[in-house]
Amino acid sequence: MSWETVIGLEIHAQLATRSKIFSGASTAFGAEPNTQVSVVDLGLPGALPVVNGEAVRMAVAFALATGAEIGLHSAFARKNYFYPDLPKGYQISQMSYPIVGSGEIEVPLGDGRTKRVGLTRAHLEEDAGKSVHDAWPGATGIDLNRAGTPLLEIVSEPDMRSASEAVAYARHVHALVRWIGICDGNMQEGSFRCDANVSVRERGSNTLGTRTEIKNLNSFRFLERAVDFEVERQIDLLESGGAVVQETRLYDPERDETRAMRSKEEANDYRYFPDPDLPPLRIDESFVASVRERLPELPAVRRARLIEAHGLTDEEATALTRERAFAEYVETMLETPGVSGRAAANWVLGELFAQLNREGTAIGNAPLGPARLAALVARVEDGTVSNRTAKDVFETLWNDPSSSADDVIEREGLRQISDGSELEGMIDEVLAAHPAQVADYRAGKEKLLGFFVGQLMKASGGKANPGELNRLLRERLGRG
Amino acid sequence: MLDSGADPPPDGAPVALDSDDVKAIAHLARIGLDEDSRRRLAADLNTVLELVAELESVDTSGVEPMAHPLEATLRLRDDIVTERDRCVALQAIAPEVEGGYFLVPRVIE
Amino acid sequence: MSAALHEMTLAMQARALAGGACSAVELAEHHLARVERLNGTLNALLAVGADEALAAARDADARLAGKGEAPGPLTGVPIVHKDIFCTSALPTTCGSRMLDGYVSPFEATVVKRLREAGTVLLGKANMDEFAMGSSNENSFFGPVANPWDTSCVPGGSSGGSAAAVAARLVPAATGTDTGGSIRQPAAFCGLTGLKPTYGRVSRHGMIAFASSLDQGGPLARTAEDCAHLLRAMAGFDPHDATSSTREVPDYAAHLELPLAGLRIGVPREFFAEGLDTTVGDAVHAALGELERGGATLVDVSLPHQRHGIAAYYIVAPAEASSNLSRFDGVRFGYRCDDPADMEDLYERSRTEGFGPEVKRRILIGTYALSAGYYDAYYRKAMQVRRLISDDFARAFTEVDVIAGPTTPTPAFAHGAMDDPIAMYLNDLYTVSASLCGLPAMSLPCGFAGALPVGLQLIGQPFDEGRLLGVAHRLQASSDWHERVPEAFERASDTERQGEERARS
């Protein structure tokens, strides 16, 4: 039996608003329990929800960034169920009229191919609070700081056919929501959570098998492992004559397996109905236009420009458009005359990233900004300094934010020697000093080139232009 | 629109609830009832259902359901933090609190 | 002054305060003494805050003397709030064990506005539990008696508010109306009560029963009193997304309304079977009075009127079933003893905390929304709601206001309506305006024996001013609204003596 895997993802992205979706309490992470709750978030009698416009704008931004339909008329609905971290006994969500309708997302699979994944819809809803299970014997503690944080639930069509496709899709959406500034994507803090709907079917079949839902996967690695495990589990089950039960499961990273959740929402009869506390949400074209204006240029557009206008490779452009801050850094560098795309890409992906990783600094906080780095790269490209020397200058520039490339080069006399006659003079001196090696080289020991290069580097204090030096050296050695 | 559920009643047939139906409905609402109460409530609910059954006879084809009276639309508020920490005051009315958390019997996921 | 202080309407008290004929403290003390003496018979009030009241009265007197903010027409007037409005000092029980002793950490907007207007809060009024009822027999804290006949109900759910005003414990009170809960008690107690247009008055801090129907409003003895109260209560509130931004007119300044040219629609469906003859007669008499005053009576039809009750008793319980889910024993309110686990906590807290009518309605509502039944019940009811609304819209192209009886019968005896359906049918004429969000009021228009009869006026959205004007005209040429229940009629000797002493 040949099996096909069918995966759909529901991603819950916490929207990066300052205040909650229905109340004015803060959404900041990490506060002491229940210090960021209002009477609305507590669900106290008489407290009413009022919608945060920024959450709506962020949802519309997502639609614009993916080309999905915008629900100009959308509505909030109540999803009713009992759970201690759900204060009102219902979650305000959207049911029949979501703010974002259908669309399609092109997902780069990492090997040059892309996969088209359908977007079913995306809607606004509120997050629930948190339960802490192990701190009190026989009791669970409820913290409602998170209750009311805005979520955008992004629902895909069941178009993915492997765990790696699912991960690629999730990563792509992750990068996108960060790029357009609607979500910080911090998975450890729970800002970006995936639920995977997994089923299997006979290859060639058109009907969907029974699916299970794996909830709250908060890392790409867990997503991949959970889906792989679940697929195998379902196949084993079906091959041994059993049936897949439609249920909700959790992934246990310690055991690397999924297990059925104890019925959180047992009967699953949510009794959705339009929330009477919130009239219908109607947005018009001018609202959409104002969101569009504030939308940053999308990654695909910048990627194309980096490749076509600045000559970067596919790989380089993809790496540099993974985050908006990277692309902005590089493009700012490219405003400096004399800096080529490939060189800028090289320096950012190489030295800059290495330094940032060493220090655990984000690119936005780098003490060496794009203009100063570009000035250095321009000096490499015009031959003023060698690449090697430039790396030292990079260090200096990094540690002394007031310094400029030209200052450092001047101050430390780092100009490389590129003048042909000067170099020839030095070469002649060194060759004259080592006649035996010259003879050996001319006799066939080509490795001795390195010896001469080393001598010349020493003699020039490391400032000989390597390219020029090599060329002239070979010329000189070639004679005679 | 909804996940599970029994088949809707055939057109025109009045629905009579029994105590098992009441048990299921009560569970959705987290209200505990003994068998006696369930039977009494089944009878009560059935009389109400008879009262509302007459709606079946109303022709509502093409009529848009009215969830909100008057054609109000939603006003959006600005994204500013307006609430300060009122944990102490808000938890003063709680049945059981410890270390800032609301306590309930242990929940197993 | 020969009239005892409590014999004055709110407007009269305001004038007396402004003129220095009495002080806010005197008024407060006088009414508190009445409450002390008479509340036991009525059970109208659940909580009384004498100290806070006197402090508020002193503040009011200071304002009246020219210190601080300028006084208004409500400064120094004693009132009570239906116990559905969250107040900071006094508990808010909603007539339920679930909230017995609950002190809200925040105050309702209505409470805040009336407080800032200078009213003096004496206490919280009894009510049907979670506003579910038409007789105030569903309160955890015991039933309320109708001052006109203490063996009868005052109506509900704002029964305590109505009884308190009718017995002159206070000149005015707030109530809420979801399917008739201000109007019907007003009718049963000979009072003037108004349910505003949906969205006119903020619901922030007003404990929700059915969110798309609930509205807070005034209960008093005259249209003029209601006008003053409504002005202070109404207006946009950013805390309530359903609250209207429409400006609030100065209702009291526009009460003199000429009846000439006014077209009053009289729906034949309001006079069909089920209407008690004496009620019908009193209403017709009042309509005749309006006609003599210059209004034109126009026969109209509201074809879907008879489906109002069915639609209401699906929509309201459905919304309530969801609104009451927050009462779970976790963060506030009643929690059962020693819960074994979470399920036990939920079930026992809610079973023990809620009374039988509330449970009935939660179950109906849950059922109406449940899988497989949503379309047949809830969705259907919402469609009928629109049909009823369209009926009114059509009628209002021909008439300016619609009139009829508020209730099919006068107040009934305690225990007389033991069948829930019979109880629900009390709301026959009142549910429609609620379903449509239209403003509606009840004013006294006669008697059926010893019991008051109410005339209902229904208006177009935000046309409260016109309704109040019509009521005011009727009250100018009749005295139904001035009648006092016999048992509460004469000021007691103690009260008179007290006042004479104060004046000397």
PDB file of C-alpha atoms in Angstrom, chain C residues 5-9 13 30-31 34-35 38 42 147-148 162-172 189-191 221 480-485 488-489 495:
ATOM      1  CA  LEU C   5     -40.761  65.180  51.626  1.00  0.00           C
ATOM      2  CA  HIS C   6     -41.439  61.809  50.009  1.00  0.00           C
ATOM      3  CA  GLU C   7     -44.646  63.024  48.472  1.00  0.00           C
ATOM      4  CA  MET C   8     -42.641  65.175  46.096  1.00  0.00           C
ATOM      5  CA  THR C   9     -41.605  63.916  42.708  1.00  0.00           C
ATOM      6  CA  GLN C  13     -37.485  67.737  45.215  1.00  0.00           C
ATOM      7  CA  HIS C  30     -36.184  61.144  55.591  1.00  0.00           C
ATOM      8  CA  HIS C  31     -36.050  58.464  52.928  1.00  0.00           C
ATOM      9  CA  ARG C  34     -38.901  55.317  55.409  1.00  0.00           C
ATOM     10  CA  VAL C  35     -36.778  52.524  54.091  1.00  0.00           C
ATOM     11  CA  LEU C  38     -41.247  50.032  55.279  1.00  0.00           C
ATOM     12  CA  LEU C  42     -41.888  45.119  50.620  1.00  0.00           C
ATOM     13  CA  PRO C 147     -47.276  48.463  47.342  1.00  0.00           C
ATOM     14  CA  TRP C 148     -50.756  48.641  45.782  1.00  0.00           C
ATOM     15  CA  ALA C 162     -40.693  49.751  41.043  1.00  0.00           C
ATOM     16  CA  ALA C 163     -41.884  48.890  44.531  1.00  0.00           C
ATOM     17  CA  ALA C 164     -39.410  51.316  46.097  1.00  0.00           C
ATOM     18  CA  VAL C 165     -40.625  54.179  43.936  1.00  0.00           C
ATOM     19  CA  ALA C 166     -44.322  53.322  44.218  1.00  0.00           C
ATOM     20  CA  ALA C 167     -44.021  53.175  48.013  1.00  0.00           C
ATOM     21  CA  ARG C 168     -42.200  56.487  47.964  1.00  0.00           C
ATOM     22  CA  LEU C 169     -39.080  55.022  49.553  1.00  0.00           C
ATOM     23  CA  VAL C 170     -37.282  57.018  46.862  1.00  0.00           C
ATOM     24  CA  PRO C 171     -38.615  59.326  44.153  1.00  0.00           C
ATOM     25  CA  ALA C 172     -36.830  57.424  41.391  1.00  0.00           C
ATOM     26  CA  CYS C 189     -46.973  49.750  40.148  1.00  0.00           C
ATOM     27  CA  GLY C 190     -48.537  52.837  38.574  1.00  0.00           C
ATOM     28  CA  LEU C 191     -45.224  54.349  37.549  1.00  0.00           C
ATOM     29  CA  ARG C 221     -43.504  58.888  38.931  1.00  0.00           C
ATOM     30  CA  TRP C 480     -53.187  58.637  37.442  1.00  0.00           C
ATOM     31  CA  HIS C 481     -49.529  59.213  38.078  1.00  0.00           C
ATOM     32  CA  GLU C 482     -50.259  61.097  41.293  1.00  0.00           C
ATOM     33  CA  ARG C 483     -52.178  58.298  42.969  1.00  0.00           C
ATOM     34  CA  VAL C 484     -50.506  56.806  45.994  1.00  0.00           C
ATOM     35  CA  PRO C 485     -50.954  53.231  47.202  1.00  0.00           C
ATOM     36  CA  PHE C 488     -48.139  54.166  51.797  1.00  0.00           C
ATOM     37  CA  GLU C 489     -50.332  57.212  51.384  1.00  0.00           C
ATOM     38  CA  GLU C 495     -42.511  61.647  59.739  1.00  0.00           C
TER      39      GLU C 495
END
